[in-house]
Amino acid sequence: MQRLVLTSFALAAALAASGANAQAFSLTLGYQNTDPKSDNGQLAGADATVNDDWSLTGSAAYSFNDNWSVELWSGLAKFEHEVSLAGLGTAASVEHRPTTLSVNYHFAPDSTVRPFIGLGYGWVNVSGERTLGALSGLGIDGSNANGIAFGAGLDWFVSDNVFIRADVRRLSFETDVTVETLGNVGTAEVDPIVYGISAGLRF
């Protein structure tokens, strides 16, 4: 997945540099928060809570015209979350890298401030699972996830080519959790909202 993201960024930059379709491509670099929903289901019969985390993100987009674009967005560094269980405290931690491919509609394309909405599909690659506290020493595994992604935001153009973006997206993210000796202990229902600020460059 990381190779796909980096390849897509490189392709977008190369095409932009070639001069084809001037200002049809854009790249962003951001710092964003993944904030899971408040009710994260039950694991091993106990209510689970997943905390939030901040990380670097990036995107590459191609504009078909003034209003429509397709965007590949991903975490450039992994997000890490701690999982707490009622009565046990912090029981595990997990890393993940979200990636979405979406179609965006941009309003007011000639204005300084340009809102947009998006709809697409997302993939979440889960890794780095480890047990903590009462479960420390047991092996743990979380499944990858995928599903519909929704997004919205606005771009503030400080020049013809440079903009600041504030955006928010909702990801479908549920991971089946398996713990050594315990088997499948349930599904962590994360379904986070991802929000933050990015700097962008349009070619």
PDB file of C-alpha atoms in Angstrom:
ATOM      1  CA  MET A   1       0.000   0.000   0.000  1.00  0.00           C
ATOM      2  CA  GLN A   2       2.826   2.426   0.856  1.00  0.00           C
ATOM      3  CA  ARG A   3       4.457   1.671  -2.516  1.00  0.00           C
ATOM      4  CA  LEU A   4       1.135   2.427  -4.271  1.00  0.00           C
ATOM      5  CA  VAL A   5       0.835   5.778  -2.499  1.00  0.00           C
ATOM      6  CA  LEU A   6       4.419   6.833  -3.238  1.00  0.00           C
ATOM      7  CA  THR A   7       4.112   5.721  -6.863  1.00  0.00           C
ATOM      8  CA  SER A   8       0.919   7.738  -7.279  1.00  0.00           C
ATOM      9  CA  PHE A   9       2.554  10.852  -5.786  1.00  0.00           C
ATOM     10  CA  ALA A  10       5.556  10.445  -8.104  1.00  0.00           C
ATOM     11  CA  LEU A  11       3.332   9.960 -11.150  1.00  0.00           C
ATOM     12  CA  ALA A  12       1.295  13.054 -10.348  1.00  0.00           C
ATOM     13  CA  ALA A  13       4.423  15.141  -9.904  1.00  0.00           C
ATOM     14  CA  ALA A  14       5.970  13.821 -13.126  1.00  0.00           C
ATOM     15  CA  LEU A  15       2.877  14.527 -15.196  1.00  0.00           C
ATOM     16  CA  ALA A  16       2.580  17.981 -13.700  1.00  0.00           C
ATOM     17  CA  ALA A  17       6.200  18.717 -14.521  1.00  0.00           C
ATOM     18  CA  SER A  18       5.638  17.642 -18.098  1.00  0.00           C
ATOM     19  CA  GLY A  19       3.370  20.658 -18.563  1.00  0.00           C
ATOM     20  CA  ALA A  20       0.289  18.641 -19.620  1.00  0.00           C
ATOM     21  CA  ASN A  21      -3.003  20.135 -18.450  1.00  0.00           C
ATOM     22  CA  ALA A  22      -1.588  23.134 -16.584  1.00  0.00           C
ATOM     23  CA  GLN A  23      -2.808  23.401 -12.979  1.00  0.00           C
ATOM     24  CA  ALA A  24      -4.644  20.084 -13.270  1.00  0.00           C
ATOM     25  CA  PHE A  25      -2.582  18.437 -10.522  1.00  0.00           C
ATOM     26  CA  SER A  26      -2.201  19.206  -6.835  1.00  0.00           C
ATOM     27  CA  LEU A  27      -0.254  17.798  -3.900  1.00  0.00           C
ATOM     28  CA  THR A  28      -0.826  18.327  -0.184  1.00  0.00           C
ATOM     29  CA  LEU A  29       1.133  17.674   2.997  1.00  0.00           C
ATOM     30  CA  GLY A  30      -0.804  17.745   6.238  1.00  0.00           C
ATOM     31  CA  TYR A  31      -0.944  17.025   9.961  1.00  0.00           C
ATOM     32  CA  GLN A  32      -4.171  15.324  10.925  1.00  0.00           C
ATOM     33  CA  ASN A  33      -5.952  13.621  13.813  1.00  0.00           C
ATOM     34  CA  THR A  34      -7.696  10.238  13.655  1.00  0.00           C
ATOM     35  CA  ASP A  35     -10.461  10.387  16.268  1.00  0.00           C
ATOM     36  CA  PRO A  36     -12.396   7.102  16.777  1.00  0.00           C
ATOM     37  CA  LYS A  37     -16.103   7.213  17.540  1.00  0.00           C
ATOM     38  CA  SER A  38     -17.029   7.100  21.246  1.00  0.00           C
ATOM     39  CA  ASP A  39     -18.510   3.570  21.317  1.00  0.00           C
ATOM     40  CA  ASN A  40     -15.868   1.093  20.141  1.00  0.00           C
ATOM     41  CA  GLY A  41     -17.709  -2.165  20.819  1.00  0.00           C
ATOM     42  CA  GLN A  42     -16.691  -5.025  23.111  1.00  0.00           C
ATOM     43  CA  LEU A  43     -13.547  -7.145  23.213  1.00  0.00           C
ATOM     44  CA  ALA A  44     -13.410 -10.269  25.379  1.00  0.00           C
ATOM     45  CA  GLY A  45     -16.732  -9.236  26.889  1.00  0.00           C
ATOM     46  CA  ALA A  46     -15.486  -5.824  28.067  1.00  0.00           C
ATOM     47  CA  ASP A  47     -16.308  -2.385  26.666  1.00  0.00           C
ATOM     48  CA  ALA A  48     -13.426  -1.150  24.511  1.00  0.00           C
ATOM     49  CA  THR A  49     -12.147   2.415  24.117  1.00  0.00           C
ATOM     50  CA  VAL A  50      -9.709   3.490  21.385  1.00  0.00           C
ATOM     51  CA  ASN A  51      -7.846   6.794  21.792  1.00  0.00           C
ATOM     52  CA  ASP A  52      -7.000   9.319  19.073  1.00  0.00           C
ATOM     53  CA  ASP A  53      -3.651  10.146  17.439  1.00  0.00           C
ATOM     54  CA  TRP A  54      -1.994  12.725  15.152  1.00  0.00           C
ATOM     55  CA  SER A  55       0.212  11.951  12.153  1.00  0.00           C
ATOM     56  CA  LEU A  56       1.479  13.234   8.796  1.00  0.00           C
ATOM     57  CA  THR A  57      -0.752  12.784   5.744  1.00  0.00           C
ATOM     58  CA  GLY A  58      -0.513  13.584   2.065  1.00  0.00           C
ATOM     59  CA  SER A  59      -2.569  13.566  -1.107  1.00  0.00           C
ATOM     60  CA  ALA A  60      -2.247  13.709  -4.874  1.00  0.00           C
ATOM     61  CA  ALA A  61      -5.180  14.880  -6.993  1.00  0.00           C
ATOM     62  CA  TYR A  62      -6.072  15.378 -10.635  1.00  0.00           C
ATOM     63  CA  SER A  63      -8.744  17.906 -11.706  1.00  0.00           C
ATOM     64  CA  PHE A  64     -10.867  16.968 -14.707  1.00  0.00           C
ATOM     65  CA  ASN A  65     -12.269  20.513 -14.849  1.00  0.00           C
ATOM     66  CA  ASP A  66     -12.881  23.464 -12.485  1.00  0.00           C
ATOM     67  CA  ASN A  67     -15.319  21.483 -10.319  1.00  0.00           C
ATOM     68  CA  TRP A  68     -14.410  17.772 -10.389  1.00  0.00           C
ATOM     69  CA  SER A  69     -11.262  16.022  -9.213  1.00  0.00           C
ATOM     70  CA  VAL A  70     -10.083  12.564  -8.174  1.00  0.00           C
ATOM     71  CA  GLU A  71      -7.851  12.357  -5.100  1.00  0.00           C
ATOM     72  CA  LEU A  72      -5.621   9.727  -3.530  1.00  0.00           C
ATOM     73  CA  TRP A  73      -5.067  10.502   0.174  1.00  0.00           C
ATOM     74  CA  SER A  74      -3.046   8.516   2.715  1.00  0.00           C
ATOM     75  CA  GLY A  75      -1.218   8.567   6.002  1.00  0.00           C
ATOM     76  CA  LEU A  76       2.465   9.217   5.307  1.00  0.00           C
ATOM     77  CA  ALA A  77       3.326   7.994   8.802  1.00  0.00           C
ATOM     78  CA  LYS A  78       1.254   5.469  10.725  1.00  0.00           C
ATOM     79  CA  PHE A  79      -1.333   6.425  13.301  1.00  0.00           C
ATOM     80  CA  GLU A  80      -0.978   4.600  16.638  1.00  0.00           C
ATOM     81  CA  HIS A  81      -3.837   3.950  19.075  1.00  0.00           C
ATOM     82  CA  GLU A  82      -4.097   2.450  22.542  1.00  0.00           C
ATOM     83  CA  VAL A  83      -7.030   0.149  23.277  1.00  0.00           C
ATOM     84  CA  SER A  84      -8.439   0.171  26.810  1.00  0.00           C
ATOM     85  CA  LEU A  85     -10.848  -2.411  28.233  1.00  0.00           C
ATOM     86  CA  ALA A  86     -13.286  -1.684  31.053  1.00  0.00           C
ATOM     87  CA  GLY A  87     -11.871  -3.114  34.278  1.00  0.00           C
ATOM     88  CA  LEU A  88      -8.467  -3.882  32.736  1.00  0.00           C
ATOM     89  CA  GLY A  89      -7.167  -0.488  31.624  1.00  0.00           C
ATOM     90  CA  THR A  90      -4.846  -0.213  28.617  1.00  0.00           C
ATOM     91  CA  ALA A  91      -4.675  -3.698  27.091  1.00  0.00           C
ATOM     92  CA  ALA A  92      -3.210  -3.232  23.606  1.00  0.00           C
ATOM     93  CA  SER A  93      -1.855  -0.827  21.027  1.00  0.00           C
ATOM     94  CA  VAL A  94      -2.173  -0.902  17.252  1.00  0.00           C
ATOM     95  CA  GLU A  95      -0.829   1.052  14.284  1.00  0.00           C
ATOM     96  CA  HIS A  96      -2.652   1.695  11.040  1.00  0.00           C
ATOM     97  CA  ARG A  97      -2.255   3.517   7.746  1.00  0.00           C
ATOM     98  CA  PRO A  98      -5.492   4.757   6.120  1.00  0.00           C
ATOM     99  CA  THR A  99      -5.757   5.383   2.373  1.00  0.00           C
ATOM    100  CA  THR A 100      -8.735   6.708   0.416  1.00  0.00           C
ATOM    101  CA  LEU A 101      -9.486   7.190  -3.264  1.00  0.00           C
ATOM    102  CA  SER A 102     -12.287   9.699  -3.739  1.00  0.00           C
ATOM    103  CA  VAL A 103     -14.078  11.889  -6.245  1.00  0.00           C
ATOM    104  CA  ASN A 104     -14.415  15.493  -5.039  1.00  0.00           C
ATOM    105  CA  TYR A 105     -16.724  18.297  -6.121  1.00  0.00           C
ATOM    106  CA  HIS A 106     -15.280  21.817  -5.681  1.00  0.00           C
ATOM    107  CA  PHE A 107     -17.576  24.820  -5.231  1.00  0.00           C
ATOM    108  CA  ALA A 108     -16.710  28.419  -6.240  1.00  0.00           C
ATOM    109  CA  PRO A 109     -13.600  27.468  -8.273  1.00  0.00           C
ATOM    110  CA  ASP A 110     -12.742  31.123  -8.990  1.00  0.00           C
ATOM    111  CA  SER A 111     -12.933  32.280  -5.358  1.00  0.00           C
ATOM    112  CA  THR A 112     -10.132  32.620  -2.829  1.00  0.00           C
ATOM    113  CA  VAL A 113     -11.937  30.195  -0.507  1.00  0.00           C
ATOM    114  CA  ARG A 114     -13.169  27.057  -2.278  1.00  0.00           C
ATOM    115  CA  PRO A 115     -15.254  24.476  -0.347  1.00  0.00           C
ATOM    116  CA  PHE A 116     -15.476  20.873  -1.537  1.00  0.00           C
ATOM    117  CA  ILE A 117     -17.167  17.576  -0.727  1.00  0.00           C
ATOM    118  CA  GLY A 118     -16.006  14.066  -1.561  1.00  0.00           C
ATOM    119  CA  LEU A 119     -17.135  10.472  -1.749  1.00  0.00           C
ATOM    120  CA  GLY A 120     -14.876   7.464  -2.177  1.00  0.00           C
ATOM    121  CA  TYR A 121     -13.553   4.196  -0.885  1.00  0.00           C
ATOM    122  CA  GLY A 122     -11.011   3.665   1.854  1.00  0.00           C
ATOM    123  CA  TRP A 123      -8.556   0.993   2.951  1.00  0.00           C
ATOM    124  CA  VAL A 124      -6.987   0.693   6.414  1.00  0.00           C
ATOM    125  CA  ASN A 125      -3.807  -1.350   6.791  1.00  0.00           C
ATOM    126  CA  VAL A 126      -3.410  -2.582  10.381  1.00  0.00           C
ATOM    127  CA  SER A 127       0.045  -3.423  11.774  1.00  0.00           C
ATOM    128  CA  GLY A 128       2.219  -3.228  14.873  1.00  0.00           C
ATOM    129  CA  GLU A 129      -0.323  -4.875  17.158  1.00  0.00           C
ATOM    130  CA  ARG A 130       0.944  -5.601  20.679  1.00  0.00           C
ATOM    131  CA  THR A 131      -0.604  -6.434  24.027  1.00  0.00           C
ATOM    132  CA  LEU A 132      -0.119  -4.330  27.148  1.00  0.00           C
ATOM    133  CA  GLY A 133      -1.070  -4.437  30.815  1.00  0.00           C
ATOM    134  CA  ALA A 134      -3.148  -7.469  31.819  1.00  0.00           C
ATOM    135  CA  LEU A 135      -2.727  -9.030  28.361  1.00  0.00           C
ATOM    136  CA  SER A 136       1.007  -8.324  28.072  1.00  0.00           C
ATOM    137  CA  GLY A 137       2.982 -11.155  26.489  1.00  0.00           C
ATOM    138  CA  LEU A 138       0.091 -12.584  24.465  1.00  0.00           C
ATOM    139  CA  GLY A 139       0.143 -12.424  20.667  1.00  0.00           C
ATOM    140  CA  ILE A 140      -2.532 -10.248  19.077  1.00  0.00           C
ATOM    141  CA  ASP A 141      -3.710  -9.686  15.527  1.00  0.00           C
ATOM    142  CA  GLY A 142      -6.097  -7.149  13.978  1.00  0.00           C
ATOM    143  CA  SER A 143      -7.627  -7.506  10.519  1.00  0.00           C
ATOM    144  CA  ASN A 144      -7.349  -4.895   7.767  1.00  0.00           C
ATOM    145  CA  ALA A 145     -10.480  -2.946   6.877  1.00  0.00           C
ATOM    146  CA  ASN A 146     -12.137  -1.193   3.945  1.00  0.00           C
ATOM    147  CA  GLY A 147     -15.334   0.686   3.212  1.00  0.00           C
ATOM    148  CA  ILE A 148     -17.013   3.875   2.033  1.00  0.00           C
ATOM    149  CA  ALA A 149     -15.325   7.197   2.898  1.00  0.00           C
ATOM    150  CA  PHE A 150     -16.967  10.629   3.074  1.00  0.00           C
ATOM    151  CA  GLY A 151     -15.128  13.946   3.099  1.00  0.00           C
ATOM    152  CA  ALA A 152     -15.532  17.722   3.088  1.00  0.00           C
ATOM    153  CA  GLY A 153     -13.293  20.734   3.434  1.00  0.00           C
ATOM    154  CA  LEU A 154     -12.179  24.036   2.022  1.00  0.00           C
ATOM    155  CA  ASP A 155      -9.111  25.369   0.260  1.00  0.00           C
ATOM    156  CA  TRP A 156      -7.884  28.902   0.959  1.00  0.00           C
ATOM    157  CA  PHE A 157      -5.704  30.048  -1.944  1.00  0.00           C
ATOM    158  CA  VAL A 158      -2.972  32.395  -0.769  1.00  0.00           C
ATOM    159  CA  SER A 159      -1.720  32.638  -4.376  1.00  0.00           C
ATOM    160  CA  ASP A 160      -2.644  31.146  -7.748  1.00  0.00           C
ATOM    161  CA  ASN A 161      -0.817  27.915  -6.928  1.00  0.00           C
ATOM    162  CA  VAL A 162      -0.449  27.683  -3.147  1.00  0.00           C
ATOM    163  CA  PHE A 163      -3.331  26.927  -0.781  1.00  0.00           C
ATOM    164  CA  ILE A 164      -4.093  25.974   2.807  1.00  0.00           C
ATOM    165  CA  ARG A 165      -6.625  23.177   3.286  1.00  0.00           C
ATOM    166  CA  ALA A 166      -8.833  22.345   6.262  1.00  0.00           C
ATOM    167  CA  ASP A 167     -10.715  19.103   5.814  1.00  0.00           C
ATOM    168  CA  VAL A 168     -12.523  16.291   7.576  1.00  0.00           C
ATOM    169  CA  ARG A 169     -13.321  12.755   6.441  1.00  0.00           C
ATOM    170  CA  ARG A 170     -15.188   9.789   7.914  1.00  0.00           C
ATOM    171  CA  LEU A 171     -13.653   6.340   7.432  1.00  0.00           C
ATOM    172  CA  SER A 172     -15.225   2.902   7.762  1.00  0.00           C
ATOM    173  CA  PHE A 173     -12.814   1.016  10.044  1.00  0.00           C
ATOM    174  CA  GLU A 174     -13.730  -2.121  11.991  1.00  0.00           C
ATOM    175  CA  THR A 175     -11.051  -4.665  12.849  1.00  0.00           C
ATOM    176  CA  ASP A 176     -11.547  -8.241  14.049  1.00  0.00           C
ATOM    177  CA  VAL A 177      -9.219  -8.881  17.007  1.00  0.00           C
ATOM    178  CA  THR A 178      -7.638 -12.261  17.726  1.00  0.00           C
ATOM    179  CA  VAL A 179      -5.612 -12.832  20.927  1.00  0.00           C
ATOM    180  CA  GLU A 180      -3.289 -15.772  21.565  1.00  0.00           C
ATOM    181  CA  THR A 181      -4.982 -18.536  23.641  1.00  0.00           C
ATOM    182  CA  LEU A 182      -8.273 -16.571  23.605  1.00  0.00           C
ATOM    183  CA  GLY A 183      -9.056 -16.723  19.883  1.00  0.00           C
ATOM    184  CA  ASN A 184     -11.330 -14.129  18.300  1.00  0.00           C
ATOM    185  CA  VAL A 185     -12.270 -11.755  21.125  1.00  0.00           C
ATOM    186  CA  GLY A 186     -14.528  -9.456  19.094  1.00  0.00           C
ATOM    187  CA  THR A 187     -14.524  -6.505  16.723  1.00  0.00           C
ATOM    188  CA  ALA A 188     -13.091  -3.077  17.519  1.00  0.00           C
ATOM    189  CA  GLU A 189     -15.466  -0.575  15.926  1.00  0.00           C
ATOM    190  CA  VAL A 190     -13.234   2.427  15.266  1.00  0.00           C
ATOM    191  CA  ASP A 191     -15.017   4.288  12.400  1.00  0.00           C
ATOM    192  CA  PRO A 192     -12.916   7.432  12.946  1.00  0.00           C
ATOM    193  CA  ILE A 193     -13.283  11.034  11.882  1.00  0.00           C
ATOM    194  CA  VAL A 194     -10.009  12.327  10.433  1.00  0.00           C
ATOM    195  CA  TYR A 195      -9.474  16.093  10.490  1.00  0.00           C
ATOM    196  CA  GLY A 196      -6.640  18.573  10.225  1.00  0.00           C
ATOM    197  CA  ILE A 197      -4.728  21.187   8.232  1.00  0.00           C
ATOM    198  CA  SER A 198      -2.643  20.743   5.069  1.00  0.00           C
ATOM    199  CA  ALA A 199      -0.488  22.897   2.816  1.00  0.00           C
ATOM    200  CA  GLY A 200      -1.082  22.403  -0.903  1.00  0.00           C
ATOM    201  CA  LEU A 201       0.577  23.168  -4.211  1.00  0.00           C
ATOM    202  CA  ARG A 202      -1.340  23.210  -7.508  1.00  0.00           C
ATOM    203  CA  PHE A 203       0.482  22.660 -10.833  1.00  0.00           C
TER     204      PHE A 203
END
